[in-house]
Amino acid sequence: PSCQSVGGLDLSRMQPCHGFFVHLCRALPRMPALREVDLSGTTMTPEAAGRLVSALTGCRHVESLHWSAGGLHRAKHIVLPRLSLCPQLRLIDLSLNGIGAEGACLLREAMALCPCLQAADLACNSLGDRGAMEIAAALPRCPYLIAVNLAGNDIGVQGAKAIASFIPACTDLEYVGLSM
């Protein structure tokens, strides 16, 4: 069966079995109208997360990916680099995942390869100063970025200075969240 007109997929707060992800990964390529995917709070193994993000990269028109509180800290090496294969991403919400500075490093490269990115919510990810510096390095490579939320990441003076030093290069940037 075809899923030609599915434009949004809300799978938030699910605890699906492995078989569900197998079927979903098979169905995703048959969803050419898919623009928004919400996986917030969805529990899955790192292997399932890897399969799912690989299947999502075949959905060339996905513009919005919400994956907050999804336990990505266990799957960051699999998921974060592959986000660069979603060229139409405009909004990415990875808040509350605890990806840390190491995840920020992986995300830095992915963000730079998402030319349409307009908003990134990375709140509450334990980034610290080192992670903030990684994200700061990605900012100038995101020409359409309007908002980046880094609140709740224990970012100190060094991290805040790194972010501030790159803001002038981001001519469209309207919002930067750095609150504790």
PDB file of C-alpha atoms in Angstrom:
ATOM      1  CA  PRO A   1       0.000   0.000   0.000  1.00  0.00           C
ATOM      2  CA  SER A   2       1.048   3.577  -0.687  1.00  0.00           C
ATOM      3  CA  CYS A   3       1.123   6.426   1.816  1.00  0.00           C
ATOM      4  CA  GLN A   4       1.361   9.208  -0.785  1.00  0.00           C
ATOM      5  CA  SER A   5      -0.458  11.935   1.147  1.00  0.00           C
ATOM      6  CA  VAL A   6       0.921  11.472   4.686  1.00  0.00           C
ATOM      7  CA  GLY A   7       2.428  14.856   5.566  1.00  0.00           C
ATOM      8  CA  GLY A   8       3.030  14.382   9.276  1.00  0.00           C
ATOM      9  CA  LEU A   9       3.888  11.476  11.507  1.00  0.00           C
ATOM     10  CA  ASP A  10       3.354  11.830  15.280  1.00  0.00           C
ATOM     11  CA  LEU A  11       4.956   8.931  17.116  1.00  0.00           C
ATOM     12  CA  SER A  12       5.599  10.856  20.333  1.00  0.00           C
ATOM     13  CA  ARG A  13       5.709   9.063  23.669  1.00  0.00           C
ATOM     14  CA  MET A  14       5.442   5.601  22.141  1.00  0.00           C
ATOM     15  CA  GLN A  15       7.107   2.432  23.377  1.00  0.00           C
ATOM     16  CA  PRO A  16       6.812   0.342  20.221  1.00  0.00           C
ATOM     17  CA  CYS A  17       8.190  -3.134  19.704  1.00  0.00           C
ATOM     18  CA  HIS A  18      10.996  -3.932  17.267  1.00  0.00           C
ATOM     19  CA  GLY A  19       8.534  -5.138  14.624  1.00  0.00           C
ATOM     20  CA  PHE A  20       6.887  -1.726  14.542  1.00  0.00           C
ATOM     21  CA  PHE A  21      10.149  -0.058  13.531  1.00  0.00           C
ATOM     22  CA  VAL A  22      10.784  -2.654  10.828  1.00  0.00           C
ATOM     23  CA  HIS A  23       7.376  -1.917   9.283  1.00  0.00           C
ATOM     24  CA  LEU A  24       7.777   1.845   9.721  1.00  0.00           C
ATOM     25  CA  CYS A  25      11.182   1.832   8.020  1.00  0.00           C
ATOM     26  CA  ARG A  26       9.677  -0.023   5.082  1.00  0.00           C
ATOM     27  CA  ALA A  27       6.769   2.450   4.848  1.00  0.00           C
ATOM     28  CA  LEU A  28       8.769   5.694   5.092  1.00  0.00           C
ATOM     29  CA  PRO A  29      10.105   5.616   1.503  1.00  0.00           C
ATOM     30  CA  ARG A  30       6.489   5.428   0.297  1.00  0.00           C
ATOM     31  CA  MET A  31       5.645   8.761   1.983  1.00  0.00           C
ATOM     32  CA  PRO A  32       6.783  11.415  -0.509  1.00  0.00           C
ATOM     33  CA  ALA A  33       4.640  14.122   1.126  1.00  0.00           C
ATOM     34  CA  LEU A  34       6.126  13.587   4.608  1.00  0.00           C
ATOM     35  CA  ARG A  35       7.280  16.945   6.006  1.00  0.00           C
ATOM     36  CA  GLU A  36       7.118  16.575   9.802  1.00  0.00           C
ATOM     37  CA  VAL A  37       8.127  13.750  12.128  1.00  0.00           C
ATOM     38  CA  ASP A  38       7.660  13.802  15.909  1.00  0.00           C
ATOM     39  CA  LEU A  39       9.500  11.130  17.880  1.00  0.00           C
ATOM     40  CA  SER A  40       9.590  13.073  21.168  1.00  0.00           C
ATOM     41  CA  GLY A  41       9.745  10.815  24.174  1.00  0.00           C
ATOM     42  CA  THR A  42       9.650   7.677  22.048  1.00  0.00           C
ATOM     43  CA  THR A  43      11.618   4.802  23.541  1.00  0.00           C
ATOM     44  CA  MET A  44      13.781   2.778  21.179  1.00  0.00           C
ATOM     45  CA  THR A  45      17.036   0.883  21.101  1.00  0.00           C
ATOM     46  CA  PRO A  46      20.092   2.446  19.452  1.00  0.00           C
ATOM     47  CA  GLU A  47      19.708  -0.080  16.634  1.00  0.00           C
ATOM     48  CA  ALA A  48      16.087   0.929  16.033  1.00  0.00           C
ATOM     49  CA  ALA A  49      17.090   4.612  16.140  1.00  0.00           C
ATOM     50  CA  GLY A  50      19.774   3.949  13.532  1.00  0.00           C
ATOM     51  CA  ARG A  51      17.374   2.122  11.238  1.00  0.00           C
ATOM     52  CA  LEU A  52      14.779   4.830  11.623  1.00  0.00           C
ATOM     53  CA  VAL A  53      17.124   7.719  10.852  1.00  0.00           C
ATOM     54  CA  SER A  54      18.482   5.793   7.845  1.00  0.00           C
ATOM     55  CA  ALA A  55      14.929   5.378   6.556  1.00  0.00           C
ATOM     56  CA  LEU A  56      14.234   9.075   7.211  1.00  0.00           C
ATOM     57  CA  THR A  57      17.175  10.067   5.027  1.00  0.00           C
ATOM     58  CA  GLY A  58      15.220   8.577   2.130  1.00  0.00           C
ATOM     59  CA  CYS A  59      12.402  11.026   2.838  1.00  0.00           C
ATOM     60  CA  ARG A  60      13.968  13.961   1.043  1.00  0.00           C
ATOM     61  CA  HIS A  61      11.248  16.456   1.963  1.00  0.00           C
ATOM     62  CA  VAL A  62      11.246  16.125   5.773  1.00  0.00           C
ATOM     63  CA  GLU A  63      11.524  19.681   7.104  1.00  0.00           C
ATOM     64  CA  SER A  64      10.803  19.221  10.790  1.00  0.00           C
ATOM     65  CA  LEU A  65      12.193  16.592  13.152  1.00  0.00           C
ATOM     66  CA  HIS A  66      11.201  16.585  16.814  1.00  0.00           C
ATOM     67  CA  TRP A  67      13.199  14.031  18.788  1.00  0.00           C
ATOM     68  CA  SER A  68      13.266  15.513  22.292  1.00  0.00           C
ATOM     69  CA  ALA A  69      13.630  13.274  25.346  1.00  0.00           C
ATOM     70  CA  GLY A  70      14.281  10.344  23.058  1.00  0.00           C
ATOM     71  CA  GLY A  71      17.315   8.868  24.776  1.00  0.00           C
ATOM     72  CA  LEU A  72      19.634   9.792  21.919  1.00  0.00           C
ATOM     73  CA  HIS A  73      22.633   9.827  24.260  1.00  0.00           C
ATOM     74  CA  ARG A  74      22.863   6.055  23.658  1.00  0.00           C
ATOM     75  CA  ALA A  75      22.509   6.368  19.876  1.00  0.00           C
ATOM     76  CA  LYS A  76      24.254   9.684  19.190  1.00  0.00           C
ATOM     77  CA  HIS A  77      27.061   8.092  17.122  1.00  0.00           C
ATOM     78  CA  ILE A  78      24.473   6.486  14.863  1.00  0.00           C
ATOM     79  CA  VAL A  79      21.822   9.202  14.610  1.00  0.00           C
ATOM     80  CA  LEU A  80      23.543  12.583  14.694  1.00  0.00           C
ATOM     81  CA  PRO A  81      25.927  12.171  11.716  1.00  0.00           C
ATOM     82  CA  ARG A  82      23.067  10.902   9.537  1.00  0.00           C
ATOM     83  CA  LEU A  83      20.999  14.045  10.059  1.00  0.00           C
ATOM     84  CA  SER A  84      23.178  15.663   7.413  1.00  0.00           C
ATOM     85  CA  LEU A  85      21.494  13.364   4.900  1.00  0.00           C
ATOM     86  CA  CYS A  86      18.202  15.215   5.440  1.00  0.00           C
ATOM     87  CA  PRO A  87      18.950  18.285   3.293  1.00  0.00           C
ATOM     88  CA  GLN A  88      15.538  19.940   3.693  1.00  0.00           C
ATOM     89  CA  LEU A  89      15.581  20.032   7.513  1.00  0.00           C
ATOM     90  CA  ARG A  90      14.423  23.444   8.686  1.00  0.00           C
ATOM     91  CA  LEU A  91      13.704  22.614  12.329  1.00  0.00           C
ATOM     92  CA  ILE A  92      15.388  20.113  14.577  1.00  0.00           C
ATOM     93  CA  ASP A  93      14.440  19.577  18.216  1.00  0.00           C
ATOM     94  CA  LEU A  94      16.900  17.352  20.054  1.00  0.00           C
ATOM     95  CA  SER A  95      16.301  18.831  23.510  1.00  0.00           C
ATOM     96  CA  LEU A  96      16.477  16.723  26.665  1.00  0.00           C
ATOM     97  CA  ASN A  97      18.646  13.979  25.174  1.00  0.00           C
ATOM     98  CA  GLY A  98      21.887  14.323  27.143  1.00  0.00           C
ATOM     99  CA  ILE A  99      24.099  14.117  24.053  1.00  0.00           C
ATOM    100  CA  GLY A 100      26.932  15.973  25.808  1.00  0.00           C
ATOM    101  CA  ALA A 101      29.927  17.657  24.216  1.00  0.00           C
ATOM    102  CA  GLU A 102      30.700  14.551  22.180  1.00  0.00           C
ATOM    103  CA  GLY A 103      27.228  14.673  20.634  1.00  0.00           C
ATOM    104  CA  ALA A 104      27.657  18.387  19.960  1.00  0.00           C
ATOM    105  CA  CYS A 105      30.809  17.587  17.981  1.00  0.00           C
ATOM    106  CA  LEU A 106      28.871  15.086  15.852  1.00  0.00           C
ATOM    107  CA  LEU A 107      26.022  17.552  15.463  1.00  0.00           C
ATOM    108  CA  ARG A 108      28.366  20.376  14.404  1.00  0.00           C
ATOM    109  CA  GLU A 109      29.220  18.550  11.198  1.00  0.00           C
ATOM    110  CA  ALA A 110      25.623  17.514  10.524  1.00  0.00           C
ATOM    111  CA  MET A 111      24.258  21.047  11.034  1.00  0.00           C
ATOM    112  CA  ALA A 112      26.740  22.434   8.549  1.00  0.00           C
ATOM    113  CA  LEU A 113      25.386  20.071   5.896  1.00  0.00           C
ATOM    114  CA  CYS A 114      21.747  21.055   6.444  1.00  0.00           C
ATOM    115  CA  PRO A 115      21.630  24.226   4.338  1.00  0.00           C
ATOM    116  CA  CYS A 116      17.963  24.982   5.073  1.00  0.00           C
ATOM    117  CA  LEU A 117      18.236  24.775   8.876  1.00  0.00           C
ATOM    118  CA  GLN A 118      16.347  27.637  10.527  1.00  0.00           C
ATOM    119  CA  ALA A 119      15.878  26.474  14.130  1.00  0.00           C
ATOM    120  CA  ALA A 120      17.747  24.097  16.416  1.00  0.00           C
ATOM    121  CA  ASP A 121      16.525  23.285  19.920  1.00  0.00           C
ATOM    122  CA  LEU A 122      19.391  21.701  21.816  1.00  0.00           C
ATOM    123  CA  ALA A 123      18.260  22.622  25.340  1.00  0.00           C
ATOM    124  CA  CYS A 124      19.151  20.422  28.303  1.00  0.00           C
ATOM    125  CA  ASN A 125      21.754  18.234  26.630  1.00  0.00           C
ATOM    126  CA  SER A 126      24.684  18.543  29.080  1.00  0.00           C
ATOM    127  CA  LEU A 127      26.758  20.340  26.448  1.00  0.00           C
ATOM    128  CA  GLY A 128      28.882  22.438  28.801  1.00  0.00           C
ATOM    129  CA  ASP A 129      31.446  24.879  27.473  1.00  0.00           C
ATOM    130  CA  ARG A 130      33.064  22.346  25.131  1.00  0.00           C
ATOM    131  CA  GLY A 131      29.743  21.461  23.516  1.00  0.00           C
ATOM    132  CA  ALA A 132      28.824  25.134  23.187  1.00  0.00           C
ATOM    133  CA  MET A 133      32.100  25.731  21.358  1.00  0.00           C
ATOM    134  CA  GLU A 134      31.279  22.907  18.939  1.00  0.00           C
ATOM    135  CA  ILE A 135      27.831  24.322  18.209  1.00  0.00           C
ATOM    136  CA  ALA A 136      29.298  27.836  17.917  1.00  0.00           C
ATOM    137  CA  ALA A 137      31.631  26.581  15.192  1.00  0.00           C
ATOM    138  CA  ALA A 138      28.618  25.323  13.213  1.00  0.00           C
ATOM    139  CA  LEU A 139      26.648  28.583  13.374  1.00  0.00           C
ATOM    140  CA  PRO A 140      28.344  30.437  10.492  1.00  0.00           C
ATOM    141  CA  ARG A 141      27.806  27.389   8.277  1.00  0.00           C
ATOM    142  CA  CYS A 142      24.022  27.609   8.782  1.00  0.00           C
ATOM    143  CA  PRO A 143      23.149  30.685   6.694  1.00  0.00           C
ATOM    144  CA  TYR A 144      19.388  30.636   7.372  1.00  0.00           C
ATOM    145  CA  LEU A 145      19.510  29.899  11.093  1.00  0.00           C
ATOM    146  CA  ILE A 146      16.991  32.083  12.927  1.00  0.00           C
ATOM    147  CA  ALA A 147      16.942  30.474  16.379  1.00  0.00           C
ATOM    148  CA  VAL A 148      19.152  28.229  18.465  1.00  0.00           C
ATOM    149  CA  ASN A 149      18.192  27.164  21.970  1.00  0.00           C
ATOM    150  CA  LEU A 150      21.064  26.080  24.190  1.00  0.00           C
ATOM    151  CA  ALA A 151      19.362  26.722  27.547  1.00  0.00           C
ATOM    152  CA  GLY A 152      19.954  24.384  30.457  1.00  0.00           C
ATOM    153  CA  ASN A 153      23.321  23.113  29.213  1.00  0.00           C
ATOM    154  CA  ASP A 154      25.632  24.334  31.994  1.00  0.00           C
ATOM    155  CA  ILE A 155      27.326  26.715  29.591  1.00  0.00           C
ATOM    156  CA  GLY A 156      29.795  28.964  31.346  1.00  0.00           C
ATOM    157  CA  VAL A 157      31.715  32.062  30.335  1.00  0.00           C
ATOM    158  CA  GLN A 158      33.937  30.286  27.792  1.00  0.00           C
ATOM    159  CA  GLY A 159      31.012  28.671  25.995  1.00  0.00           C
ATOM    160  CA  ALA A 160      28.972  31.880  26.011  1.00  0.00           C
ATOM    161  CA  LYS A 161      31.933  33.804  24.582  1.00  0.00           C
ATOM    162  CA  ALA A 162      32.316  31.222  21.812  1.00  0.00           C
ATOM    163  CA  ILE A 163      28.635  31.550  20.897  1.00  0.00           C
ATOM    164  CA  ALA A 164      28.805  35.351  21.047  1.00  0.00           C
ATOM    165  CA  SER A 165      31.885  35.450  18.808  1.00  0.00           C
ATOM    166  CA  PHE A 166      30.018  33.717  15.979  1.00  0.00           C
ATOM    167  CA  ILE A 167      26.745  35.654  16.218  1.00  0.00           C
ATOM    168  CA  PRO A 168      27.888  38.481  13.874  1.00  0.00           C
ATOM    169  CA  ALA A 169      28.430  35.901  11.109  1.00  0.00           C
ATOM    170  CA  CYS A 170      24.815  34.756  11.442  1.00  0.00           C
ATOM    171  CA  THR A 171      22.946  37.594   9.791  1.00  0.00           C
ATOM    172  CA  ASP A 172      19.471  36.002  10.103  1.00  0.00           C
ATOM    173  CA  LEU A 173      19.851  34.895  13.731  1.00  0.00           C
ATOM    174  CA  GLU A 174      17.076  36.359  15.915  1.00  0.00           C
ATOM    175  CA  TYR A 175      17.190  34.194  19.053  1.00  0.00           C
ATOM    176  CA  VAL A 176      19.876  32.499  21.096  1.00  0.00           C
ATOM    177  CA  GLY A 177      18.804  30.788  24.324  1.00  0.00           C
ATOM    178  CA  LEU A 178      21.608  30.423  26.882  1.00  0.00           C
ATOM    179  CA  SER A 179      19.751  30.557  30.204  1.00  0.00           C
ATOM    180  CA  MET A 180      20.572  28.112  32.944  1.00  0.00           C
TER     181      MET A 180
END
